[in-house]
Amino acid sequence: MFRIHFTQRDVSAVRILAEPSPLWEITLSCHMLAKRNEDPLLAGWHRTARGTLQQGLPLRDSVDLFIHLNWAHGDFPDLLTPGPAGAGVDDGLEVVARTPTRQLTQEVSTVARQRGNLMTAARDLAAGRADAMGQLVTGMRDYFEAVIRPQWPAVTASFGADLDMRTRCMATGGVAAMLNGLHPSVRFDGSVLTITDYPGERDLFLEGRGMVLVPSFFKRRSRPLTLIDPQLPPVLVYPVDRSPGMLAARQTEALSALLGRSRAAILELCAAGGSTTSIAAQLSQSPSTISEHLSVLRNAGLVASDRRGNAMLHRLRPLGTAMLEGQAPSGTAG
């Protein structure tokens, strides 16, 4: 059983991550791939992703250290998910690359106790060698591009649906109602959040630090989880309903075939109105790349852009809305 102890200050400081965390999705999807698929919605992704990783060649070589450390059958290092430092994958990997040697040594030692033998690169990482850290960061980035990036529109759609639901729940029932609805194993009585099926006995005292809730697309349906080190900023990671994202992904398959996956995803994000920077962060691409795609969408009459101070904001034009919804624009036939 796992008990998280809140003060009144902690209750008022609970917040939900505003955008999906690429590092948590990278890490937890790897656990999912190591086990039998439990979700029919992910059957196609599971089969394709495992095939991609099993093909070997440069991808397999680059991700070996990441997969070796990210063991699905025990504790995995906190350094793989260093907290919501930024929305993009590059921001997160920059934080990973700055992990102190003391933390590397301690957390890789935990992996060693569980696994027995460590590969040479893992021992080098524990010693703080820059080449080993470079291999880890490169492997996580390569893994994201090959395994997670194709699913990112579904990730963001499911995340957005969950965020809307939790926000409404908090607005109508308060923090307690929202926390009690996170997962069947969670019980919150106003001062203690208990996860009933957690292995062993563990207590975490927030002591005024609050807690960040991290909705995750690739979190398995089992109980929520948190970081190992109680001194790190507290987070609680829980699974979202994947249905909205998978439905949205199926509805945009034809649009992706027409526009390309990246431009279709950008068109979807413009529906909510966003800046170049925010769209780039949500899609884990550079602002310059997003600007190039937006220029194409503007020239096609799908998107309009307006400058507000230092930011360029983007919105759908009627033709873009009609295309996104799969309808003919007003005044046209068909």
mmCIF file of C-alpha atoms in Angstrom:
data_model
loop_
_atom_site.group_PDB
_atom_site.id
_atom_site.type_symbol
_atom_site.label_atom_id
_atom_site.label_comp_id
_atom_site.label_asym_id
_atom_site.label_seq_id
_atom_site.Cartn_x
_atom_site.Cartn_y
_atom_site.Cartn_z
ATOM 1 C CA MET A 1 0.000 0.000 0.000
ATOM 2 C CA PHE A 2 1.273 3.470 -0.900
ATOM 3 C CA ARG A 3 0.182 6.514 1.088
ATOM 4 C CA ILE A 4 0.820 10.098 -0.046
ATOM 5 C CA HIS A 5 0.369 12.593 2.791
ATOM 6 C CA PHE A 6 -0.979 16.059 1.945
ATOM 7 C CA THR A 7 -1.042 19.267 3.930
ATOM 8 C CA GLN A 8 -3.677 21.863 3.096
ATOM 9 C CA ARG A 9 -1.005 23.710 1.160
ATOM 10 C CA ASP A 10 -0.332 20.559 -0.875
ATOM 11 C CA VAL A 11 -4.011 20.148 -1.744
ATOM 12 C CA SER A 12 -4.159 23.671 -3.122
ATOM 13 C CA ALA A 13 -0.889 23.111 -5.034
ATOM 14 C CA VAL A 14 -2.026 20.027 -6.972
ATOM 15 C CA ARG A 15 -1.801 20.640 -10.702
ATOM 16 C CA ILE A 16 -2.094 18.626 -13.892
ATOM 17 C CA LEU A 17 0.610 18.669 -16.523
ATOM 18 C CA ALA A 18 -0.605 20.927 -19.328
ATOM 19 C CA GLU A 19 0.952 18.952 -22.201
ATOM 20 C CA PRO A 20 2.023 15.326 -22.687
ATOM 21 C CA SER A 21 5.453 14.403 -21.349
ATOM 22 C CA PRO A 22 7.533 12.793 -24.113
ATOM 23 C CA LEU A 23 9.967 11.286 -21.598
ATOM 24 C CA TRP A 24 7.256 9.532 -19.609
ATOM 25 C CA GLU A 25 5.690 8.259 -22.831
ATOM 26 C CA ILE A 26 9.074 7.003 -24.066
ATOM 27 C CA THR A 27 9.771 5.218 -20.798
ATOM 28 C CA LEU A 28 6.341 3.694 -20.176
ATOM 29 C CA SER A 29 5.812 2.593 -23.777
ATOM 30 C CA CYS A 30 9.019 0.593 -23.491
ATOM 31 C CA HIS A 31 7.496 -1.271 -20.531
ATOM 32 C CA MET A 32 4.383 -1.943 -22.570
ATOM 33 C CA LEU A 33 6.398 -3.364 -25.453
ATOM 34 C CA ALA A 34 8.245 -5.709 -23.097
ATOM 35 C CA LYS A 35 4.985 -7.399 -22.126
ATOM 36 C CA ARG A 36 1.973 -8.843 -23.879
ATOM 37 C CA ASN A 37 -0.335 -6.156 -25.242
ATOM 38 C CA GLU A 38 -3.315 -5.624 -22.942
ATOM 39 C CA ASP A 39 -5.236 -3.049 -24.992
ATOM 40 C CA PRO A 40 -6.917 -3.956 -28.303
ATOM 41 C CA LEU A 41 -6.690 -0.294 -29.320
ATOM 42 C CA LEU A 42 -2.901 -0.565 -29.308
ATOM 43 C CA ALA A 43 -2.605 -3.916 -31.062
ATOM 44 C CA GLY A 44 -1.431 -2.367 -34.329
ATOM 45 C CA TRP A 45 1.032 -0.032 -32.643
ATOM 46 C CA HIS A 46 2.361 -2.814 -30.425
ATOM 47 C CA ARG A 47 2.984 -5.112 -33.391
ATOM 48 C CA THR A 48 4.591 -2.409 -35.541
ATOM 49 C CA ALA A 49 6.753 -0.968 -32.762
ATOM 50 C CA ARG A 50 8.080 -4.358 -31.674
ATOM 51 C CA GLY A 51 8.876 -5.156 -35.280
ATOM 52 C CA THR A 52 10.731 -1.882 -35.644
ATOM 53 C CA LEU A 53 12.864 -2.554 -32.567
ATOM 54 C CA GLN A 54 13.543 -6.169 -33.508
ATOM 55 C CA GLN A 55 14.831 -5.252 -36.962
ATOM 56 C CA GLY A 56 18.137 -4.278 -35.422
ATOM 57 C CA LEU A 57 20.607 -2.251 -37.444
ATOM 58 C CA PRO A 58 21.288 1.339 -36.306
ATOM 59 C CA LEU A 59 18.086 1.825 -34.282
ATOM 60 C CA ARG A 60 18.590 -1.268 -32.163
ATOM 61 C CA ASP A 61 22.217 -0.360 -31.526
ATOM 62 C CA SER A 62 21.335 3.162 -30.386
ATOM 63 C CA VAL A 63 18.515 2.148 -28.002
ATOM 64 C CA ASP A 64 20.277 -0.805 -26.329
ATOM 65 C CA LEU A 65 21.437 1.178 -23.288
ATOM 66 C CA PHE A 66 18.044 2.834 -22.809
ATOM 67 C CA ILE A 67 16.203 -0.503 -22.930
ATOM 68 C CA HIS A 68 18.788 -2.135 -20.651
ATOM 69 C CA LEU A 69 18.264 0.536 -17.959
ATOM 70 C CA ASN A 70 14.505 0.800 -18.425
ATOM 71 C CA TRP A 71 13.676 -2.625 -17.066
ATOM 72 C CA ALA A 72 9.960 -3.385 -17.200
ATOM 73 C CA HIS A 73 9.999 -5.831 -14.260
ATOM 74 C CA GLY A 74 11.264 -3.622 -11.461
ATOM 75 C CA ASP A 75 12.239 -0.104 -10.515
ATOM 76 C CA PHE A 76 13.577 2.026 -13.351
ATOM 77 C CA PRO A 77 15.855 5.043 -12.884
ATOM 78 C CA ASP A 78 14.258 8.384 -12.093
ATOM 79 C CA LEU A 79 16.845 9.982 -14.386
ATOM 80 C CA LEU A 80 14.844 8.771 -17.409
ATOM 81 C CA THR A 81 11.898 10.992 -16.418
ATOM 82 C CA PRO A 82 13.425 14.095 -14.808
ATOM 83 C CA GLY A 83 10.224 16.064 -14.442
ATOM 84 C CA PRO A 84 8.212 18.556 -16.488
ATOM 85 C CA ALA A 85 11.119 20.831 -17.385
ATOM 86 C CA GLY A 86 9.655 21.454 -20.834
ATOM 87 C CA ALA A 87 7.068 20.091 -23.207
ATOM 88 C CA GLY A 88 9.387 19.012 -26.012
ATOM 89 C CA VAL A 89 11.478 15.860 -26.205
ATOM 90 C CA ASP A 90 14.655 17.894 -26.734
ATOM 91 C CA ASP A 91 14.003 19.945 -23.590
ATOM 92 C CA GLY A 92 13.583 16.797 -21.548
ATOM 93 C CA LEU A 93 16.666 15.099 -22.968
ATOM 94 C CA GLU A 94 18.746 18.159 -22.150
ATOM 95 C CA VAL A 95 17.762 17.644 -18.512
ATOM 96 C CA VAL A 96 18.640 13.934 -18.747
ATOM 97 C CA ALA A 97 22.067 14.856 -20.142
ATOM 98 C CA ARG A 98 22.726 17.074 -17.102
ATOM 99 C CA THR A 99 22.032 14.322 -14.544
ATOM 100 C CA PRO A 100 24.647 14.587 -11.748
ATOM 101 C CA THR A 101 27.164 11.746 -11.550
ATOM 102 C CA ARG A 102 26.103 10.972 -7.988
ATOM 103 C CA GLN A 103 22.537 10.339 -9.146
ATOM 104 C CA LEU A 104 23.770 8.263 -12.092
ATOM 105 C CA THR A 105 25.860 6.074 -9.804
ATOM 106 C CA GLN A 106 23.074 5.580 -7.288
ATOM 107 C CA GLU A 107 20.288 4.817 -9.750
ATOM 108 C CA VAL A 108 22.302 2.561 -12.051
ATOM 109 C CA SER A 109 23.360 0.633 -8.927
ATOM 110 C CA THR A 110 19.678 0.011 -8.221
ATOM 111 C CA VAL A 111 19.289 -1.424 -11.720
ATOM 112 C CA ALA A 112 22.366 -3.601 -11.121
ATOM 113 C CA ARG A 113 20.867 -5.062 -7.946
ATOM 114 C CA GLN A 114 17.747 -6.028 -9.860
ATOM 115 C CA ARG A 115 19.329 -7.265 -13.066
ATOM 116 C CA GLY A 116 22.543 -8.734 -11.797
ATOM 117 C CA ASN A 117 24.926 -7.991 -14.649
ATOM 118 C CA LEU A 118 25.207 -4.580 -16.302
ATOM 119 C CA MET A 119 26.273 -3.951 -19.872
ATOM 120 C CA THR A 120 29.529 -2.038 -20.264
ATOM 121 C CA ALA A 121 27.760 1.170 -21.359
ATOM 122 C CA ALA A 122 25.650 1.125 -18.173
ATOM 123 C CA ARG A 123 28.769 0.860 -16.003
ATOM 124 C CA ASP A 124 30.280 3.722 -17.964
ATOM 125 C CA LEU A 125 27.124 5.759 -17.397
ATOM 126 C CA ALA A 126 27.290 5.118 -13.653
ATOM 127 C CA ALA A 127 30.829 6.500 -13.729
ATOM 128 C CA GLY A 128 29.617 9.690 -15.410
ATOM 129 C CA ARG A 129 31.300 9.104 -18.770
ATOM 130 C CA ALA A 130 30.077 11.567 -21.385
ATOM 131 C CA ASP A 131 30.096 9.032 -24.230
ATOM 132 C CA ALA A 132 27.732 6.739 -22.330
ATOM 133 C CA MET A 133 25.372 9.631 -21.570
ATOM 134 C CA GLY A 134 25.497 10.583 -25.247
ATOM 135 C CA GLN A 135 24.494 7.024 -26.165
ATOM 136 C CA LEU A 136 21.572 7.125 -23.721
ATOM 137 C CA VAL A 137 20.274 10.482 -24.972
ATOM 138 C CA THR A 138 20.675 9.496 -28.624
ATOM 139 C CA GLY A 139 18.911 6.204 -28.006
ATOM 140 C CA MET A 140 15.946 7.860 -26.297
ATOM 141 C CA ARG A 141 15.642 10.389 -29.127
ATOM 142 C CA ASP A 142 15.858 7.652 -31.789
ATOM 143 C CA TYR A 143 13.293 5.586 -29.902
ATOM 144 C CA PHE A 144 10.909 8.543 -29.759
ATOM 145 C CA GLU A 145 11.186 9.206 -33.474
ATOM 146 C CA ALA A 146 10.702 5.554 -34.468
ATOM 147 C CA VAL A 147 8.180 4.345 -31.898
ATOM 148 C CA ILE A 148 6.358 7.319 -30.351
ATOM 149 C CA ARG A 149 6.306 10.018 -33.008
ATOM 150 C CA PRO A 150 3.897 8.123 -35.335
ATOM 151 C CA GLN A 151 1.442 7.815 -32.428
ATOM 152 C CA TRP A 152 1.835 11.375 -31.137
ATOM 153 C CA PRO A 153 -1.446 12.755 -32.595
ATOM 154 C CA ALA A 154 -3.329 10.035 -30.686
ATOM 155 C CA VAL A 155 -1.283 10.797 -27.561
ATOM 156 C CA THR A 156 -2.128 14.505 -27.667
ATOM 157 C CA ALA A 157 -5.814 13.907 -28.439
ATOM 158 C CA SER A 158 -6.254 11.461 -25.547
ATOM 159 C CA PHE A 159 -4.264 13.718 -23.242
ATOM 160 C CA GLY A 160 -6.437 16.704 -24.163
ATOM 161 C CA ALA A 161 -9.655 14.769 -23.556
ATOM 162 C CA ASP A 162 -8.398 13.646 -20.140
ATOM 163 C CA LEU A 163 -7.284 17.148 -19.203
ATOM 164 C CA ASP A 164 -10.702 18.555 -20.110
ATOM 165 C CA MET A 165 -12.427 15.883 -18.015
ATOM 166 C CA ARG A 166 -10.193 16.400 -14.961
ATOM 167 C CA THR A 167 -10.561 20.183 -15.190
ATOM 168 C CA ARG A 168 -14.366 19.900 -15.265
ATOM 169 C CA CYS A 169 -14.283 17.450 -12.361
ATOM 170 C CA MET A 170 -12.140 19.818 -10.302
ATOM 171 C CA ALA A 171 -14.392 22.762 -11.153
ATOM 172 C CA THR A 172 -17.544 20.937 -10.009
ATOM 173 C CA GLY A 173 -16.278 18.665 -7.226
ATOM 174 C CA GLY A 174 -12.952 20.091 -6.109
ATOM 175 C CA VAL A 175 -9.522 18.505 -5.845
ATOM 176 C CA ALA A 176 -10.781 15.550 -3.796
ATOM 177 C CA ALA A 177 -13.283 14.488 -6.451
ATOM 178 C CA MET A 178 -10.684 14.816 -9.164
ATOM 179 C CA LEU A 179 -8.097 12.736 -7.268
ATOM 180 C CA ASN A 180 -10.617 10.039 -6.397
ATOM 181 C CA GLY A 181 -11.425 9.660 -10.072
ATOM 182 C CA LEU A 182 -7.857 9.041 -11.239
ATOM 183 C CA HIS A 183 -7.925 5.240 -10.960
ATOM 184 C CA PRO A 184 -9.946 2.501 -9.193
ATOM 185 C CA SER A 185 -7.011 1.862 -6.839
ATOM 186 C CA VAL A 186 -6.877 5.484 -5.613
ATOM 187 C CA ARG A 187 -8.631 6.735 -2.473
ATOM 188 C CA PHE A 188 -8.250 10.305 -1.192
ATOM 189 C CA ASP A 189 -9.758 11.347 2.145
ATOM 190 C CA GLY A 190 -8.684 14.986 2.123
ATOM 191 C CA SER A 191 -5.276 14.473 3.689
ATOM 192 C CA VAL A 192 -3.988 11.061 2.552
ATOM 193 C CA LEU A 193 -4.080 9.598 -0.947
ATOM 194 C CA THR A 194 -3.878 5.813 -0.763
ATOM 195 C CA ILE A 195 -3.041 3.516 -3.665
ATOM 196 C CA THR A 196 -4.475 0.262 -2.403
ATOM 197 C CA ASP A 197 -2.735 -2.325 -4.605
ATOM 198 C CA TYR A 198 0.791 -0.898 -4.402
ATOM 199 C CA PRO A 199 3.384 -3.578 -3.538
ATOM 200 C CA GLY A 200 4.815 -3.344 -0.041
ATOM 201 C CA GLU A 201 4.331 -0.417 2.330
ATOM 202 C CA ARG A 202 5.437 3.078 1.392
ATOM 203 C CA ASP A 203 4.706 6.609 2.571
ATOM 204 C CA LEU A 204 5.478 9.890 0.795
ATOM 205 C CA PHE A 205 5.154 13.184 2.657
ATOM 206 C CA LEU A 206 4.650 16.139 0.317
ATOM 207 C CA GLU A 207 5.412 18.720 3.024
ATOM 208 C CA GLY A 208 4.084 21.691 1.086
ATOM 209 C CA ARG A 209 5.676 20.833 -2.259
ATOM 210 C CA GLY A 210 2.374 19.997 -3.932
ATOM 211 C CA MET A 211 2.129 17.355 -6.637
ATOM 212 C CA VAL A 212 2.082 17.296 -10.421
ATOM 213 C CA LEU A 213 -0.326 14.817 -12.000
ATOM 214 C CA VAL A 214 1.034 13.317 -15.213
ATOM 215 C CA PRO A 215 -1.598 11.785 -17.530
ATOM 216 C CA SER A 216 0.051 9.136 -19.706
ATOM 217 C CA PHE A 217 -1.112 7.512 -22.925
ATOM 218 C CA PHE A 218 1.305 4.580 -22.656
ATOM 219 C CA LYS A 219 0.884 3.927 -18.927
ATOM 220 C CA ARG A 220 -0.421 0.392 -18.468
ATOM 221 C CA ARG A 221 -3.857 0.134 -16.843
ATOM 222 C CA SER A 222 -2.332 -0.879 -13.520
ATOM 223 C CA ARG A 223 -2.054 1.434 -10.515
ATOM 224 C CA PRO A 224 -0.577 4.949 -10.796
ATOM 225 C CA LEU A 225 3.132 5.309 -10.085
ATOM 226 C CA THR A 226 5.552 7.911 -8.812
ATOM 227 C CA LEU A 227 9.284 8.518 -8.616
ATOM 228 C CA ILE A 228 11.533 6.401 -6.401
ATOM 229 C CA ASP A 229 13.438 9.254 -4.766
ATOM 230 C CA PRO A 230 11.145 11.037 -2.275
ATOM 231 C CA GLN A 231 13.326 14.151 -2.449
ATOM 232 C CA LEU A 232 12.532 14.790 -6.116
ATOM 233 C CA PRO A 233 9.551 17.000 -7.034
ATOM 234 C CA PRO A 234 6.506 14.744 -6.455
ATOM 235 C CA VAL A 235 4.574 13.431 -9.436
ATOM 236 C CA LEU A 236 1.797 10.889 -9.835
ATOM 237 C CA VAL A 237 1.503 9.230 -13.243
ATOM 238 C CA TYR A 238 -1.818 7.657 -14.214
ATOM 239 C CA PRO A 239 -3.248 6.122 -17.421
ATOM 240 C CA VAL A 240 -5.624 8.062 -19.647
ATOM 241 C CA ASP A 241 -8.485 6.679 -21.702
ATOM 242 C CA ARG A 242 -6.934 6.040 -25.107
ATOM 243 C CA SER A 243 -10.239 5.892 -26.999
ATOM 244 C CA PRO A 244 -10.504 9.612 -27.887
ATOM 245 C CA GLY A 245 -6.994 9.658 -29.274
ATOM 246 C CA MET A 246 -7.342 6.467 -31.284
ATOM 247 C CA LEU A 247 -10.669 7.654 -32.701
ATOM 248 C CA ALA A 248 -9.137 10.985 -33.654
ATOM 249 C CA ALA A 249 -6.179 9.182 -35.216
ATOM 250 C CA ARG A 250 -8.458 7.034 -37.381
ATOM 251 C CA GLN A 251 -10.473 10.067 -38.450
ATOM 252 C CA THR A 252 -7.339 11.881 -39.587
ATOM 253 C CA GLU A 253 -5.720 9.009 -41.491
ATOM 254 C CA ALA A 254 -7.102 10.286 -44.799
ATOM 255 C CA LEU A 255 -6.112 13.837 -43.925
ATOM 256 C CA SER A 256 -2.574 12.667 -43.101
ATOM 257 C CA ALA A 257 -2.383 10.874 -46.422
ATOM 258 C CA LEU A 258 -3.401 14.094 -48.178
ATOM 259 C CA LEU A 259 -1.344 16.647 -46.250
ATOM 260 C CA GLY A 260 1.336 14.536 -44.597
ATOM 261 C CA ARG A 261 1.327 13.485 -40.941
ATOM 262 C CA SER A 262 3.029 16.618 -39.609
ATOM 263 C CA ARG A 263 0.806 19.100 -41.446
ATOM 264 C CA ALA A 264 -2.347 17.190 -40.474
ATOM 265 C CA ALA A 265 -1.269 17.324 -36.817
ATOM 266 C CA ILE A 266 -0.524 21.051 -37.091
ATOM 267 C CA LEU A 267 -3.945 21.640 -38.627
ATOM 268 C CA GLU A 268 -5.558 19.897 -35.650
ATOM 269 C CA LEU A 269 -3.640 22.046 -33.163
ATOM 270 C CA CYS A 270 -4.580 25.231 -35.019
ATOM 271 C CA ALA A 271 -8.216 24.390 -34.284
ATOM 272 C CA ALA A 272 -7.561 25.356 -30.657
ATOM 273 C CA GLY A 273 -5.542 28.412 -31.639
ATOM 274 C CA GLY A 274 -1.877 28.340 -30.757
ATOM 275 C CA SER A 275 1.460 29.967 -31.312
ATOM 276 C CA THR A 276 4.288 28.589 -33.400
ATOM 277 C CA THR A 277 6.234 27.828 -30.221
ATOM 278 C CA SER A 278 3.380 25.988 -28.485
ATOM 279 C CA ILE A 279 2.595 23.906 -31.584
ATOM 280 C CA ALA A 280 6.284 23.028 -31.929
ATOM 281 C CA ALA A 281 6.416 21.954 -28.277
ATOM 282 C CA GLN A 282 3.328 19.759 -28.529
ATOM 283 C CA LEU A 283 4.673 18.023 -31.627
ATOM 284 C CA SER A 284 8.262 17.938 -30.360
ATOM 285 C CA GLN A 285 9.544 19.644 -33.506
ATOM 286 C CA SER A 286 11.586 22.806 -33.957
ATOM 287 C CA PRO A 287 9.741 26.143 -34.381
ATOM 288 C CA SER A 288 11.469 26.655 -37.746
ATOM 289 C CA THR A 289 10.115 23.346 -39.055
ATOM 290 C CA ILE A 290 6.613 24.202 -37.829
ATOM 291 C CA SER A 291 6.846 27.637 -39.482
ATOM 292 C CA GLU A 292 7.636 26.026 -42.828
ATOM 293 C CA HIS A 293 4.624 23.715 -42.573
ATOM 294 C CA LEU A 294 2.365 26.605 -41.495
ATOM 295 C CA SER A 295 3.458 28.613 -44.511
ATOM 296 C CA VAL A 296 2.266 25.799 -46.779
ATOM 297 C CA LEU A 297 -1.059 25.560 -44.913
ATOM 298 C CA ARG A 298 -1.561 29.348 -45.137
ATOM 299 C CA ASN A 299 -0.863 29.372 -48.874
ATOM 300 C CA ALA A 300 -3.459 26.613 -49.280
ATOM 301 C CA GLY A 301 -6.066 28.760 -47.514
ATOM 302 C CA LEU A 302 -6.374 26.389 -44.529
ATOM 303 C CA VAL A 303 -4.781 28.510 -41.795
ATOM 304 C CA ALA A 304 -4.635 32.197 -40.905
ATOM 305 C CA SER A 305 -1.834 33.714 -38.815
ATOM 306 C CA ASP A 306 -1.769 36.917 -36.769
ATOM 307 C CA ARG A 307 1.084 38.478 -34.826
ATOM 308 C CA ARG A 308 0.456 39.259 -31.155
ATOM 309 C CA GLY A 309 3.510 40.924 -29.643
ATOM 310 C CA ASN A 310 6.439 38.560 -30.125
ATOM 311 C CA ALA A 311 4.223 35.554 -30.875
ATOM 312 C CA MET A 312 2.615 34.439 -34.107
ATOM 313 C CA LEU A 313 -0.818 32.949 -33.417
ATOM 314 C CA HIS A 314 -2.537 30.556 -35.811
ATOM 315 C CA ARG A 315 -6.191 29.658 -36.368
ATOM 316 C CA LEU A 316 -8.186 27.683 -38.871
ATOM 317 C CA ARG A 317 -9.860 29.329 -41.835
ATOM 318 C CA PRO A 318 -13.270 27.931 -42.880
ATOM 319 C CA LEU A 319 -11.687 25.641 -45.457
ATOM 320 C CA GLY A 320 -9.325 24.250 -42.822
ATOM 321 C CA THR A 321 -12.192 23.619 -40.414
ATOM 322 C CA ALA A 322 -14.202 21.863 -43.105
ATOM 323 C CA MET A 323 -11.248 19.704 -44.099
ATOM 324 C CA LEU A 324 -10.511 18.782 -40.487
ATOM 325 C CA GLU A 325 -14.126 17.800 -39.861
ATOM 326 C CA GLY A 326 -14.412 15.888 -43.115
ATOM 327 C CA GLN A 327 -17.153 18.169 -44.420
ATOM 328 C CA ALA A 328 -17.578 20.315 -47.482
ATOM 329 C CA PRO A 329 -17.073 24.023 -46.741
ATOM 330 C CA SER A 330 -20.166 26.220 -46.724
ATOM 331 C CA GLY A 331 -21.363 27.101 -50.179
ATOM 332 C CA THR A 332 -19.796 24.103 -51.910
ATOM 333 C CA ALA A 333 -21.257 20.872 -53.117
ATOM 334 C CA GLY A 334 -20.256 17.271 -52.431
#
